[in-house]
Structure formats: C-alpha cells, structure tokens
PDB file of C-alpha atoms in Angstrom:
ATOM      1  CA  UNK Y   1       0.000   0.000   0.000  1.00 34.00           C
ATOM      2  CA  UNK Y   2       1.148   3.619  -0.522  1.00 48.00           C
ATOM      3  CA  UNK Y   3       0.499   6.604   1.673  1.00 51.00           C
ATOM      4  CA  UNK Y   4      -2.609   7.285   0.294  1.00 52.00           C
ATOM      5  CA  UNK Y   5      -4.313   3.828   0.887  1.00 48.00           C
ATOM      6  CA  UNK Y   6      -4.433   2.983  -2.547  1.00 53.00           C
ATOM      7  CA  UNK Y   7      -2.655  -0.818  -3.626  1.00 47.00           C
ATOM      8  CA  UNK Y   8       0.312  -0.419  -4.522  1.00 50.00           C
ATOM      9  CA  UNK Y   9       0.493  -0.951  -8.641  1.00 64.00           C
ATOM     10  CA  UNK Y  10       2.882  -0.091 -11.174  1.00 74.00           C
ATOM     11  CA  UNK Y  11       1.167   2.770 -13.674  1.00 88.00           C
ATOM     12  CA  UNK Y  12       0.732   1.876 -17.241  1.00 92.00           C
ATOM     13  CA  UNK Y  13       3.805   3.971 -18.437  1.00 94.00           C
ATOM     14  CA  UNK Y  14       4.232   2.933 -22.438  1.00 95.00           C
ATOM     15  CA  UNK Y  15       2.443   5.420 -24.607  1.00 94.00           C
ATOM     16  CA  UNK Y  16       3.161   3.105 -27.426  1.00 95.00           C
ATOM     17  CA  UNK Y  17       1.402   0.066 -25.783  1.00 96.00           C
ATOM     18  CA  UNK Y  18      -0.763  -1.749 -27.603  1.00 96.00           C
ATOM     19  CA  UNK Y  19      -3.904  -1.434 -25.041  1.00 94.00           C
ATOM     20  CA  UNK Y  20      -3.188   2.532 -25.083  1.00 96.00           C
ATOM     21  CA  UNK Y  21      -3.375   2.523 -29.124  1.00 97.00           C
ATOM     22  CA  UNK Y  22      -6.785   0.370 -28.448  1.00 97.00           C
ATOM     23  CA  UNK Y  23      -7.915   3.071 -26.471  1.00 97.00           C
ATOM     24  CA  UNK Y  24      -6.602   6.277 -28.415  1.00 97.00           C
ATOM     25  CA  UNK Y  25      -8.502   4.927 -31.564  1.00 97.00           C
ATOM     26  CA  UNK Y  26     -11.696   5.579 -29.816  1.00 97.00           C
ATOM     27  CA  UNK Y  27     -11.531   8.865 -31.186  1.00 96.00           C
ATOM     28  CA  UNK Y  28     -12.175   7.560 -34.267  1.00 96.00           C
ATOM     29  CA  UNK Y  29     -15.879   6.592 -35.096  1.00 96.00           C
ATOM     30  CA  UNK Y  30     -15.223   3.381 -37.431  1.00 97.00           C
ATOM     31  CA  UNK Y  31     -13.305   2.117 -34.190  1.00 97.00           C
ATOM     32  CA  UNK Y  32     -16.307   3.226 -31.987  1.00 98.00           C
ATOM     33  CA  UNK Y  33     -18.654   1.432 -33.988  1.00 97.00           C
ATOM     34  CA  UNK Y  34     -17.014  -1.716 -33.951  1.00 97.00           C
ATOM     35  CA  UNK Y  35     -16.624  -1.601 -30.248  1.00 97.00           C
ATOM     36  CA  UNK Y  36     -19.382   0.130 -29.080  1.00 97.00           C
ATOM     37  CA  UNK Y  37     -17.407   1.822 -26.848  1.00 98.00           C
ATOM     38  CA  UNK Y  38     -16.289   5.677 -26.717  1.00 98.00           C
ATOM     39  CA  UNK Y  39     -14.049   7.975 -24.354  1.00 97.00           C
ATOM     40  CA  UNK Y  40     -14.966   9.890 -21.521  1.00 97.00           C
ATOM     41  CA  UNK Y  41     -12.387  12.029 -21.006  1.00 96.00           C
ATOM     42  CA  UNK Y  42     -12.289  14.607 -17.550  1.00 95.00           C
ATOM     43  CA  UNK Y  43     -13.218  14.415 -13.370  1.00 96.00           C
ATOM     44  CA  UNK Y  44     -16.904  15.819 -14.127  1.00 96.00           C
ATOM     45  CA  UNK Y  45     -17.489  13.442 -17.233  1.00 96.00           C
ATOM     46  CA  UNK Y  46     -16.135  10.340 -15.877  1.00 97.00           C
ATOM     47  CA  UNK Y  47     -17.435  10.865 -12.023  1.00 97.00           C
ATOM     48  CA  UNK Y  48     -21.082  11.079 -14.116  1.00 98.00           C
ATOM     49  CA  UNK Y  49     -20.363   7.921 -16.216  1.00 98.00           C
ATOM     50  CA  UNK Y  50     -19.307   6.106 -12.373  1.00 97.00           C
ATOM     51  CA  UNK Y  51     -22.805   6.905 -10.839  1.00 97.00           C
ATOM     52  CA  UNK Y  52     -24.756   5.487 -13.896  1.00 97.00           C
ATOM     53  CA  UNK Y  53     -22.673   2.598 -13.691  1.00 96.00           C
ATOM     54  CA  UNK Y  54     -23.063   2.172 -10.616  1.00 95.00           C
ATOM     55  CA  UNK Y  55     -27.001   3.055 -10.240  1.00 96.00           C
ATOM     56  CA  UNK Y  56     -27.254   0.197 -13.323  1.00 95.00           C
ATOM     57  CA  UNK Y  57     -25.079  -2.571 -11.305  1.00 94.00           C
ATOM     58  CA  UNK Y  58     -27.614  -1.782  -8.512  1.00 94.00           C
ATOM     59  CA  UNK Y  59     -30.082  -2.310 -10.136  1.00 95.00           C
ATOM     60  CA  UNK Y  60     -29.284  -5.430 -12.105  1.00 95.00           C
ATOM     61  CA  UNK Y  61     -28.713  -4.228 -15.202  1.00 95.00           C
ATOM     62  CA  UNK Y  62     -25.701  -4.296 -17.003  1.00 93.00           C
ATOM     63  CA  UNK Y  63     -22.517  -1.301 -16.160  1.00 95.00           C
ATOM     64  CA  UNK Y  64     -21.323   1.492 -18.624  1.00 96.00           C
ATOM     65  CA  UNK Y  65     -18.296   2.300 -17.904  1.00 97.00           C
ATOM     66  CA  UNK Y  66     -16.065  -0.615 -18.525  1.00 95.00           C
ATOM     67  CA  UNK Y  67     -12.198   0.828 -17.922  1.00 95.00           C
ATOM     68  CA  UNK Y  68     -10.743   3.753 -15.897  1.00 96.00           C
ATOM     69  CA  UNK Y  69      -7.505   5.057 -16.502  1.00 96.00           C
ATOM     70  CA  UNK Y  70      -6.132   7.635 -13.906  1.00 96.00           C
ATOM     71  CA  UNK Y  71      -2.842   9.629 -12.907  1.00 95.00           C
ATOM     72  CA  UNK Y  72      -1.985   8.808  -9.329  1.00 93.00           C
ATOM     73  CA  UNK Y  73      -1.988  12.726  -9.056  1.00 94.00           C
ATOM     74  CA  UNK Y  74      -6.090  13.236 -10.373  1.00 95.00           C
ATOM     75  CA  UNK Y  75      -6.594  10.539  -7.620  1.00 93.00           C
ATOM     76  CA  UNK Y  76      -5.026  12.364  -5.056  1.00 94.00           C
ATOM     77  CA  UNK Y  77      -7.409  15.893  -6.076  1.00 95.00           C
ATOM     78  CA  UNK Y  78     -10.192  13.898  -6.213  1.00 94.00           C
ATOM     79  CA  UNK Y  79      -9.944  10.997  -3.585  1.00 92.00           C
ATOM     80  CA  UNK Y  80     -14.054  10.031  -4.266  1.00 92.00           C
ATOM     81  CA  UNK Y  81     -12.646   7.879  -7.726  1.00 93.00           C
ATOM     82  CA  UNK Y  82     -11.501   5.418  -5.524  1.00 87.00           C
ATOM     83  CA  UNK Y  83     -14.573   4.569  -4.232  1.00 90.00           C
ATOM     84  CA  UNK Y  84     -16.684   5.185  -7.629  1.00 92.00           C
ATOM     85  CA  UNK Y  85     -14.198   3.332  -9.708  1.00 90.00           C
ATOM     86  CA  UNK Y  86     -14.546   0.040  -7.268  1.00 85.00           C
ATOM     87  CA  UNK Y  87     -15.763  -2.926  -9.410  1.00 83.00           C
ATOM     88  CA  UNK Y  88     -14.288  -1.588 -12.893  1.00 89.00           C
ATOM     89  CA  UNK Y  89     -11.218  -2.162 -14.629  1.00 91.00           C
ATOM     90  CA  UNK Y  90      -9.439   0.485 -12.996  1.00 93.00           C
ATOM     91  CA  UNK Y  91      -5.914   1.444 -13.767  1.00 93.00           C
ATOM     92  CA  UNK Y  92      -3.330   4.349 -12.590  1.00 94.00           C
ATOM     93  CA  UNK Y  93      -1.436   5.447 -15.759  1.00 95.00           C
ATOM     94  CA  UNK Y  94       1.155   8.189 -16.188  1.00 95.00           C
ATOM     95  CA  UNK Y  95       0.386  11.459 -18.055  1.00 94.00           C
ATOM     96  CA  UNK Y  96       2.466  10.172 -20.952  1.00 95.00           C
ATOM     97  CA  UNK Y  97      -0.072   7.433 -21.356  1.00 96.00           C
ATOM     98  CA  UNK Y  98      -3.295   9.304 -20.965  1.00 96.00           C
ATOM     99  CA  UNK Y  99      -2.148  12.206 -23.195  1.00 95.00           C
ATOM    100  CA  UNK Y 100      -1.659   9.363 -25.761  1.00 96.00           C
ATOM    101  CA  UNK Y 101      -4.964   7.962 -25.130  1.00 96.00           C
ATOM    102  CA  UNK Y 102      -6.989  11.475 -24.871  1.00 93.00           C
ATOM    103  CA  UNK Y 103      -8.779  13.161 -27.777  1.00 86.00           C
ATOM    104  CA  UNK Y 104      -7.934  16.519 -25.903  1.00 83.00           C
ATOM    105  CA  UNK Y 105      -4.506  18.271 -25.985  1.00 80.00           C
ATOM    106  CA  UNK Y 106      -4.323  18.621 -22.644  1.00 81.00           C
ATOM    107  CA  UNK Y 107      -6.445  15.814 -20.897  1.00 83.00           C
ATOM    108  CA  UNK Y 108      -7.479  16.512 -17.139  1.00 90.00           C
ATOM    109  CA  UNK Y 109      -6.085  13.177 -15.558  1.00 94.00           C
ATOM    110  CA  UNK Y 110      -8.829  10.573 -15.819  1.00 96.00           C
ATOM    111  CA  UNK Y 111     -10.161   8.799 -18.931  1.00 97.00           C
ATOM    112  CA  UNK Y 112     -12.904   6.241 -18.851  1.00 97.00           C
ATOM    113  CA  UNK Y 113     -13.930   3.388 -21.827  1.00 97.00           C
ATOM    114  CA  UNK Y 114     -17.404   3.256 -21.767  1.00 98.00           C
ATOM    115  CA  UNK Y 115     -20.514   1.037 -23.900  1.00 97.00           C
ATOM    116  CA  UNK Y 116     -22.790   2.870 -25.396  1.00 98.00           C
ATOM    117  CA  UNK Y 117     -25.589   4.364 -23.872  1.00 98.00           C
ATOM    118  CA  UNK Y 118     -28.197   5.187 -25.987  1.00 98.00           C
ATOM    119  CA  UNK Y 119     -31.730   4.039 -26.053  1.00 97.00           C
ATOM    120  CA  UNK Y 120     -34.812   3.226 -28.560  1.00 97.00           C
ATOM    121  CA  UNK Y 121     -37.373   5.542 -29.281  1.00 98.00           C
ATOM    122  CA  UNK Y 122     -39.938   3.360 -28.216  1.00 97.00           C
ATOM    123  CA  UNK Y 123     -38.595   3.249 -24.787  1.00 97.00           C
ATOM    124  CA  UNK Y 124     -38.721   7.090 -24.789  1.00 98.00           C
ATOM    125  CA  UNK Y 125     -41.819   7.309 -25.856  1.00 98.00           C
ATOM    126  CA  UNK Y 126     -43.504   4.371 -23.370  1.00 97.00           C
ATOM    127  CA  UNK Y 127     -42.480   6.293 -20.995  1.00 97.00           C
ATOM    128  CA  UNK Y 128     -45.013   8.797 -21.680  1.00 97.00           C
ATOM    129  CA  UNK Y 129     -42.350  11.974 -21.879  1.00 98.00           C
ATOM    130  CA  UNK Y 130     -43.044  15.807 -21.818  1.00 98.00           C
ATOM    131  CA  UNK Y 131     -40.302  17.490 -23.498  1.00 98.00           C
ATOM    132  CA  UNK Y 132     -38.268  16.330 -25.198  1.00 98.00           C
ATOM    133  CA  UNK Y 133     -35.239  18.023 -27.901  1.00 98.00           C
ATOM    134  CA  UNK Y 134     -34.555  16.729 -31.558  1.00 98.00           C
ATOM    135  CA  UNK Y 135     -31.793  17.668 -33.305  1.00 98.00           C
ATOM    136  CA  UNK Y 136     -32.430  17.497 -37.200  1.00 97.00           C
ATOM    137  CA  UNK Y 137     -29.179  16.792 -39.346  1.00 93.00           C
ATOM    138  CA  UNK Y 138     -27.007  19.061 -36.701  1.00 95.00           C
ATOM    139  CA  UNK Y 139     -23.507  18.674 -37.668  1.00 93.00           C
ATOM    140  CA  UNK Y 140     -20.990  20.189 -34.992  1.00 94.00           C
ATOM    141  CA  UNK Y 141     -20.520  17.382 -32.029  1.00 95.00           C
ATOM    142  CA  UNK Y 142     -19.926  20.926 -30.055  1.00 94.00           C
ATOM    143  CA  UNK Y 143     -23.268  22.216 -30.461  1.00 94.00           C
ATOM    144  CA  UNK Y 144     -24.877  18.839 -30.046  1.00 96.00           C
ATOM    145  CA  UNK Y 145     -23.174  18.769 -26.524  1.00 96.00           C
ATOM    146  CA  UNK Y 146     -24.398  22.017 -25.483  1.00 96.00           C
ATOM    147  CA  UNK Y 147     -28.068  21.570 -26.751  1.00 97.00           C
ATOM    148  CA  UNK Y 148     -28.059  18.008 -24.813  1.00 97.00           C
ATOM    149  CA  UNK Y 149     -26.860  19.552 -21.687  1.00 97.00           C
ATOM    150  CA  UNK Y 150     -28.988  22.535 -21.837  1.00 97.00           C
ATOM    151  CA  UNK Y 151     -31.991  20.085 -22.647  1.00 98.00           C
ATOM    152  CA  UNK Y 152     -30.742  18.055 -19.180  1.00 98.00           C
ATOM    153  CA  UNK Y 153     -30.681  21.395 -17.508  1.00 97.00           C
ATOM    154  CA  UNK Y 154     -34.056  22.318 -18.261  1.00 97.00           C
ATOM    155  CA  UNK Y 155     -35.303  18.697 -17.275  1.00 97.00           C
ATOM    156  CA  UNK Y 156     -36.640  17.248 -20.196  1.00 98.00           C
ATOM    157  CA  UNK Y 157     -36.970  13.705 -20.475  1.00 98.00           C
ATOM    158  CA  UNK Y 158     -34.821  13.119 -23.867  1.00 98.00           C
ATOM    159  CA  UNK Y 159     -32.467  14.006 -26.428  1.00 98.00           C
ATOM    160  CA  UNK Y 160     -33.706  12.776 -29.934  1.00 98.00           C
ATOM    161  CA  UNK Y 161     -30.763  12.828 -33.068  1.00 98.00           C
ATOM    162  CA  UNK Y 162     -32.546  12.629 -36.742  1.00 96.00           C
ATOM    163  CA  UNK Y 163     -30.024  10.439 -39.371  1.00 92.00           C
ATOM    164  CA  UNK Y 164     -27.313  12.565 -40.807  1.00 90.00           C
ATOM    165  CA  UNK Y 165     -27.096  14.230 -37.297  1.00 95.00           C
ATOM    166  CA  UNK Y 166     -23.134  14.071 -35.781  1.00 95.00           C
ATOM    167  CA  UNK Y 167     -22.309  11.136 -33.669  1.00 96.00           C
ATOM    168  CA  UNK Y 168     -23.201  12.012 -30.244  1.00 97.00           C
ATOM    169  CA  UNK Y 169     -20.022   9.969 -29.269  1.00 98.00           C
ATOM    170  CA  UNK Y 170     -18.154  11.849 -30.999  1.00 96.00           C
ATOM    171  CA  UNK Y 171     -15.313  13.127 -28.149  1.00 96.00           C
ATOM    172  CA  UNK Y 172     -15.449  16.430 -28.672  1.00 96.00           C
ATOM    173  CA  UNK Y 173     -19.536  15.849 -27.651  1.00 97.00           C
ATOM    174  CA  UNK Y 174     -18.968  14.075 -25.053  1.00 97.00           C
ATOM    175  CA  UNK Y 175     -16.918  16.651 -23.183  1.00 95.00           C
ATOM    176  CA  UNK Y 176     -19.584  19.232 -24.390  1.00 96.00           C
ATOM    177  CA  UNK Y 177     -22.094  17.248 -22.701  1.00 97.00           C
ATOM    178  CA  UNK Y 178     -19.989  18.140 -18.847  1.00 94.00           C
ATOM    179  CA  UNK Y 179     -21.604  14.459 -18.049  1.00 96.00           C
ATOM    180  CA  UNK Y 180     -25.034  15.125 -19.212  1.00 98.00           C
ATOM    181  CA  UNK Y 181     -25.000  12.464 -21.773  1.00 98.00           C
ATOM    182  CA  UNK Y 182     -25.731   9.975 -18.333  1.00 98.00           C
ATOM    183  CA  UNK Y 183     -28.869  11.735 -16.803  1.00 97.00           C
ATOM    184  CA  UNK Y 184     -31.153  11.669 -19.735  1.00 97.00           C
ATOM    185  CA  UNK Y 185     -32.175   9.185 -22.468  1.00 98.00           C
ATOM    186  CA  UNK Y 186     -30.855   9.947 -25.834  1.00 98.00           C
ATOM    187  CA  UNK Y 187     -31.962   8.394 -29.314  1.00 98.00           C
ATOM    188  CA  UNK Y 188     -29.812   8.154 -32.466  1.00 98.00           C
ATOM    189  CA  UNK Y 189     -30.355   7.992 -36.091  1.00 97.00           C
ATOM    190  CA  UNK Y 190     -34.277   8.751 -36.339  1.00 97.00           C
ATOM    191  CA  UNK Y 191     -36.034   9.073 -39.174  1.00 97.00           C
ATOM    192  CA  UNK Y 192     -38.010  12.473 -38.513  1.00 97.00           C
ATOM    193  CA  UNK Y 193     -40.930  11.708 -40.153  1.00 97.00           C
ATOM    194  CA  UNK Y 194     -41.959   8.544 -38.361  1.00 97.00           C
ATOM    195  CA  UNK Y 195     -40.437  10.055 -35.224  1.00 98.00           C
ATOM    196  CA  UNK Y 196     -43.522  13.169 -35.388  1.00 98.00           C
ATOM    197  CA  UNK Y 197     -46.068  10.389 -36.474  1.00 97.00           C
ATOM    198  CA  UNK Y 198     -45.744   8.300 -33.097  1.00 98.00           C
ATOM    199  CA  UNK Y 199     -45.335  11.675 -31.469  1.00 98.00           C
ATOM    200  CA  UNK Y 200     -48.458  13.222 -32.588  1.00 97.00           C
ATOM    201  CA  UNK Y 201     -50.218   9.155 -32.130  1.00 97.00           C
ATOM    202  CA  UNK Y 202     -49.333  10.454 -28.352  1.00 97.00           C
ATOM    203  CA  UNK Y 203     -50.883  13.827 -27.681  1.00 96.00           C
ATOM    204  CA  UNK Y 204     -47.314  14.672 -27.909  1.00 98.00           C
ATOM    205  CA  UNK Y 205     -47.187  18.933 -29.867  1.00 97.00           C
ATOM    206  CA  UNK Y 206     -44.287  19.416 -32.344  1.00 98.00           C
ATOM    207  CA  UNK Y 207     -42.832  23.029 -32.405  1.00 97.00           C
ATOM    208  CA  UNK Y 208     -39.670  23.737 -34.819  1.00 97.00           C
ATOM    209  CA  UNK Y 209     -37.695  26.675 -33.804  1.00 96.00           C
ATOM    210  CA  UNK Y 210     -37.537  28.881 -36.680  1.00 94.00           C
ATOM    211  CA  UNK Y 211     -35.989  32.072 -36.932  1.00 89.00           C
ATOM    212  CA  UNK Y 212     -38.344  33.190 -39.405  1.00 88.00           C
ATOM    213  CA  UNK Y 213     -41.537  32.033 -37.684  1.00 87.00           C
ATOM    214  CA  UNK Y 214     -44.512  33.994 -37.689  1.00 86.00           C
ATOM    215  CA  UNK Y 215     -45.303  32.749 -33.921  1.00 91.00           C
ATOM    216  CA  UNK Y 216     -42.829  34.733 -31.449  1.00 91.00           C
ATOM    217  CA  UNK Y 217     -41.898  32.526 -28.341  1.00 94.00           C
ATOM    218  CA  UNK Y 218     -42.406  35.972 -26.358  1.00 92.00           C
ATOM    219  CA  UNK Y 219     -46.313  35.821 -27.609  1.00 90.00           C
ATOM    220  CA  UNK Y 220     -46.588  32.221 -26.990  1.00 90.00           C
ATOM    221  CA  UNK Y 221     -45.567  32.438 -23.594  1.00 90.00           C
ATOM    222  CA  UNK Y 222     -47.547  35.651 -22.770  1.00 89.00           C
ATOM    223  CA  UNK Y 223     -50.638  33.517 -24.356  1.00 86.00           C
ATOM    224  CA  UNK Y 224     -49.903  30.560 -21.603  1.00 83.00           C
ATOM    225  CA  UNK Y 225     -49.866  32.873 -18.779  1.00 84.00           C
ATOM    226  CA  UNK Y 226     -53.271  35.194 -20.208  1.00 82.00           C
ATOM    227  CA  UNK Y 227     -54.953  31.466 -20.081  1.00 77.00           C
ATOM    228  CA  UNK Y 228     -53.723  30.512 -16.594  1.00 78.00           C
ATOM    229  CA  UNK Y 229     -55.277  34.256 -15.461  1.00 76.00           C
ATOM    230  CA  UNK Y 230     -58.421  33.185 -17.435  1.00 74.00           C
ATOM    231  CA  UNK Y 231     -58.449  35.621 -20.054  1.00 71.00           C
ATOM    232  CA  UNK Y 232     -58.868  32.980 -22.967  1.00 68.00           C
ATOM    233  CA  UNK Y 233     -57.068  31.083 -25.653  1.00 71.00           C
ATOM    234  CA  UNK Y 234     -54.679  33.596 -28.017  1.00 68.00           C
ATOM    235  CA  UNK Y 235     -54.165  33.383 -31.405  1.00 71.00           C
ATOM    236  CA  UNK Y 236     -51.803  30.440 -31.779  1.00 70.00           C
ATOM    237  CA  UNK Y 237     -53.875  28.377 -29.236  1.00 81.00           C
ATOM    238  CA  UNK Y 238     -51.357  25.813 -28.742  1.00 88.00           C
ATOM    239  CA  UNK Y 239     -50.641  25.106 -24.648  1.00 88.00           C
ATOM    240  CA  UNK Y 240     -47.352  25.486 -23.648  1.00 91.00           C
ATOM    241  CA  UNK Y 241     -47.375  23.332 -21.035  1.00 92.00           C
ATOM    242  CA  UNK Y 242     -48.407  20.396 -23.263  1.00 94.00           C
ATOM    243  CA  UNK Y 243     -45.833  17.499 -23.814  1.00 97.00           C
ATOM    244  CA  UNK Y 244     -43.918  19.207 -26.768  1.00 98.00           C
ATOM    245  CA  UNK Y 245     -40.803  17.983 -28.550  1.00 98.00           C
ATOM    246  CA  UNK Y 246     -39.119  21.167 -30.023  1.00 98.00           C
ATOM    247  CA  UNK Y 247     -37.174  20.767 -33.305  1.00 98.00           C
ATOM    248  CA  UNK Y 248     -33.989  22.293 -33.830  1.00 97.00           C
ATOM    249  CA  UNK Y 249     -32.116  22.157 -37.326  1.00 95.00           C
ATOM    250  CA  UNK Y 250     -28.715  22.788 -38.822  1.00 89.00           C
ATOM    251  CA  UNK Y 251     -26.258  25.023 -37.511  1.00 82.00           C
ATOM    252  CA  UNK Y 252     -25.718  26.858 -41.191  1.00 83.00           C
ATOM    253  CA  UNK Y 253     -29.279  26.195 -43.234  1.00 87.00           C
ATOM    254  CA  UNK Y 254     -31.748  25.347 -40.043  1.00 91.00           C
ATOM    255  CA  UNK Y 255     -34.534  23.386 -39.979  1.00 95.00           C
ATOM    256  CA  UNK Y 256     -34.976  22.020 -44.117  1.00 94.00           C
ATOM    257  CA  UNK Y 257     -38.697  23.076 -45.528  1.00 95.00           C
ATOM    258  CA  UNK Y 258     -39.957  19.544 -45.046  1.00 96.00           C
ATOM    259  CA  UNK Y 259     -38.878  19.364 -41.384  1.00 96.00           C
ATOM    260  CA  UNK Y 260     -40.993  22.620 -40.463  1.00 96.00           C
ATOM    261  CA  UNK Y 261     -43.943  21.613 -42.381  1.00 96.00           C
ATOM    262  CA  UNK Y 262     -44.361  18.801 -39.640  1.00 97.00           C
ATOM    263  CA  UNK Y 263     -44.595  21.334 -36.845  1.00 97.00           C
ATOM    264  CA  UNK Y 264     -47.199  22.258 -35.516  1.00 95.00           C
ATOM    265  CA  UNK Y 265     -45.939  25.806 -35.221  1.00 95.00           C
ATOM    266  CA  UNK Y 266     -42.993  27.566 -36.474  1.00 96.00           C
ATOM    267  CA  UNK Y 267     -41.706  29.598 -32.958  1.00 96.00           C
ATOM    268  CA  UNK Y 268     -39.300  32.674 -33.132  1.00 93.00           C
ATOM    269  CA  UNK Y 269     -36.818  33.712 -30.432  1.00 92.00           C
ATOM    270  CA  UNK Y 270     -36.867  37.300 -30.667  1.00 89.00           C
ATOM    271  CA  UNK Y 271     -34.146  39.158 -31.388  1.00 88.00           C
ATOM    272  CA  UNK Y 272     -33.841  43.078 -29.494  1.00 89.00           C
ATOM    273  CA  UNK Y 273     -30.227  44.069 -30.194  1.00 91.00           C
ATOM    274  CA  UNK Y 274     -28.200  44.237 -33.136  1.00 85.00           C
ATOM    275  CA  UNK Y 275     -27.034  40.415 -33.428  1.00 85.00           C
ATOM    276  CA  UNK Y 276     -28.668  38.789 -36.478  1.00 81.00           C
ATOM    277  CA  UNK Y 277     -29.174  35.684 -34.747  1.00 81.00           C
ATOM    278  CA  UNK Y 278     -28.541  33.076 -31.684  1.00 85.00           C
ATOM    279  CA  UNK Y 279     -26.535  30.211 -32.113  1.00 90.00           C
ATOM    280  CA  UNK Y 280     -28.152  27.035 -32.041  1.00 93.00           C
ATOM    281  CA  UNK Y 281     -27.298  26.223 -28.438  1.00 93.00           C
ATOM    282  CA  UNK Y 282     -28.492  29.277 -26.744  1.00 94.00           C
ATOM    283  CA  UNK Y 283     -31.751  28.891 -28.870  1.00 93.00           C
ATOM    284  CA  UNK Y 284     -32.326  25.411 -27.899  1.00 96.00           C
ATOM    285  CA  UNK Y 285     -32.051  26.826 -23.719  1.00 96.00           C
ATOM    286  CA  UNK Y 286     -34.051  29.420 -24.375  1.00 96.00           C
ATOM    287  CA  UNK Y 287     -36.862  26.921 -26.066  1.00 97.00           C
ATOM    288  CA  UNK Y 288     -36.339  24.222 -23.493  1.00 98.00           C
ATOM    289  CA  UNK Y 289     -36.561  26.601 -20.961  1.00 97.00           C
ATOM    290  CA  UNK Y 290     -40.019  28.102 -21.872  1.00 95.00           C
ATOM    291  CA  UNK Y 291     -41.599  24.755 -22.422  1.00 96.00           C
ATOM    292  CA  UNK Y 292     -39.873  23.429 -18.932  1.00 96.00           C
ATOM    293  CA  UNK Y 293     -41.491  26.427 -17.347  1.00 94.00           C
ATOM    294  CA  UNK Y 294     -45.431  26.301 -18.556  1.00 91.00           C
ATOM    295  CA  UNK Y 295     -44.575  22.674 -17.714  1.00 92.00           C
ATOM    296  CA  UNK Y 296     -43.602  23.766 -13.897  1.00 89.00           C
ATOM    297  CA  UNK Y 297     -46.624  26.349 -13.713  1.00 82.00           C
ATOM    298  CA  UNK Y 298     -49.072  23.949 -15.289  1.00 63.00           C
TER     299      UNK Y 298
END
C-alpha cells in the first residue's frame, strides 16, 4: 500500500502500448462502432459515467463504464474515484499514457472506456415523456453537446438525433455534454418523419424553432400565462405546457422546408439588439426553458 491507501500498482507507463493505441482509436468513429465503446475524457465526465454505472449494477442491469484510466496525481485531487471506480477495470497510468490515449490536448487526468448508452425511441416514448429536444441533421458534435446539456438542464426527459445528425459519441460531444449524456435518455439515427407520427399518435405537440416564424416565443408564452389568469385562448392556441418535442435544425441552413412543415408551429426567439441571430445552443435553452417552465406552472 502507498500513503494514500491505494494498492500499490505499477502505472501503465508505455504510450506506445498496444492497449493505449486500443484506447486512443476511440476517437475515431469506425473504431467506436465496432466496439461500441467511446471515451470519456475529464473528473466531471467520468465521475457522471461512475454513478450510472453504478445506479445500473444496482439495479441489475448491465454497467457502462467498462475501464478507468487515472494519474496517481487526479486521484489524489479527487480521492471520491476510488470509491466510484470500485468494481471496474481500474488502472493508474502516467500522463504520458493518458495524453496518448486522450482526444484533448491537454487531458485533465482521468479517462474512462465506456458502452454505449443510448436508447430506442420506443422506450422514450412508453415512458409517456413531456419534453423532449430533436436535433435534425445538426452537424458540430460541439453544439450537439451544449443543446443536450442545456436540454438536461431544463429537465426534459430526452435528447432525440434525426439520421445525418453528428455522432453524439463523438469526443469532442462528449466533453460538451460536462456528463449530461448519463442523466437523460438519448436516441440516435431517427427518421423524422416517423419520429412526429408516433409523437403526434401520443398527444405529444411538435414546435420547430424557426428564426423566421410567424409565432414569437415571447407571444406564446404571454398567451400561456393570459390562459392561466383566465383571459382565454390567443391566437396560436397551442398550450405550452403540453408534452412538446421542439425541433432544432442545422447550424448553417436550419430546420430544411420539409422538417418545419411537420410542426405544428414555427416559434421565433426574438431578437432586441443588433445580433442577427442566436446560435443554435443558446436557442435550444431558451426553447427548453419556456416549455420546462409552462410545464412547472401547469
């Protein structure tokens, strides 16, 4: 044993090894496929990946994270590891070896191997949700991140990717997630179309952010809370605080013509200073957030 507690074991220390290379071609998606595996690089990501695997294990079902490689100095900042990482393949490894692992120039210490996590739509959908964020052929695994953690933030119940969308195991949206990609479900490779059919089959409203929408997400909201005061139904008459799945489209063209002619409304963020537009991950919050309200109030 060391001072620390921890056994006594000799770091991985080759950067060249062959179980290092296994691990640094992660970052690659043909090598992710095959696997089913992906990184988790960083203390936040990887201490989120632990608790799922460990809530899973608990509960019968089978782990995610399946190897943990740490620096005997990220152990000693963050001393909980030891205790999370219990019952995986956990390793110490030298900086040498995790910077040839890691995706990330610099990497913070810790990298985990996990299975993939993703789920089916019907299991999202059985589960009777209430909001719920699609992502429609987004391309940038650092937006996709953001818009998944924003979409945990704001509590709703999953993160739905149409085909053509990134690879939400894509490293770079991994670490975008900050560990978000292990509190909510999250669907890949949907086909849009049939996705707002068995939406719509469950009461379930479809509104596409659009920054050319006729409906203003100010209105709409200002509509909900005229109804709770019992002033009547406005003009758009659709309830906020319905179950609602919100689409949200490409970072450079937006939602495609066919993709907003499923909505049920077309729903503009205003815009009151002299920016032409939001990026697609502060429009998604500010979405989410509205529908997560009504949702709270209602």
């Amino acid at each position: 044993m060391n001072e620390t507690g921890r056994p006594q074991v000799f770091p991985l220390s080759n950067p060249r090894a062959d179980r290092v290379r296994d691990v640094a071609k992660l970052a690659g998606r043909p090598a992710r496929l095959k696997r089913e595996q992906f990184l988790v690089e960083g203390p936040q990501a990887v201490r989120e990946a632990l608790v799922l695997h460990a809530k899973r294990i608990a509960a019968g079902e089978p782990g995610v994270v399946q190897d943990v490689f740490a620096s005997e100095a990220c152990l000693d900042r963050y001393p909980e590891f030891d205790e999370l990482a219990e019952g995986t393949n956990a390793r110490l490894a030298t900086e040498e070896v995790l910077a040839a692992m890691a995706d990330t120039v610099n990497p913070q210490g810790i990298i985990a191997v996990c299975g993939f996590v993703d789920v089916s739509l019907e299991a999202v959908l059985e589960a009777s949700p209430r909001l719920i964020a699609v992502l429609c052929q987004v391309r940038d695994p650092g937006n996709a991140g953001t818009v998944l953690r924003a979409a945990d933030a704001a509590g709703a119940d999953a993160v739905v990717l149409t085909q053509s969308s990134v690879d939400i195991y894509n490293p770079k949206a991994v670490r975008s997630t900050a560990g978000s990609l292990f509190h909510l479900p999250v669907v890949l490779g949907v086909d849009v179309q049939d996705f707002v059919d068995q939406c719509r089959n469950r009461g379930i409203g479809i509104l596409a952010a659009d920054g050319y929408g006729q409906l203003n997400l100010d209105q709409l909201q200002d509509e909900n809370a005229a109804r709770r005061l019992g002033l009547g139904e406005g003009p758009s008459d659709y309830h906020l605080e319905r179950p609602t799945a919100w689409l949200f489209g490409n970072e450079a063209q937006g939602l495609s013509e066919e993709e907003l002619a499923l909505a049920d409304h077309r729903v503009a963020v205003p815009v009151y200073g002299a920016a032409e537009s939001l990026n697609l991950g502060t429009a998604a919050t500010v979405c989410l957030y509205a529908s997560a309200r009504s949702q709270q109030q209602g």
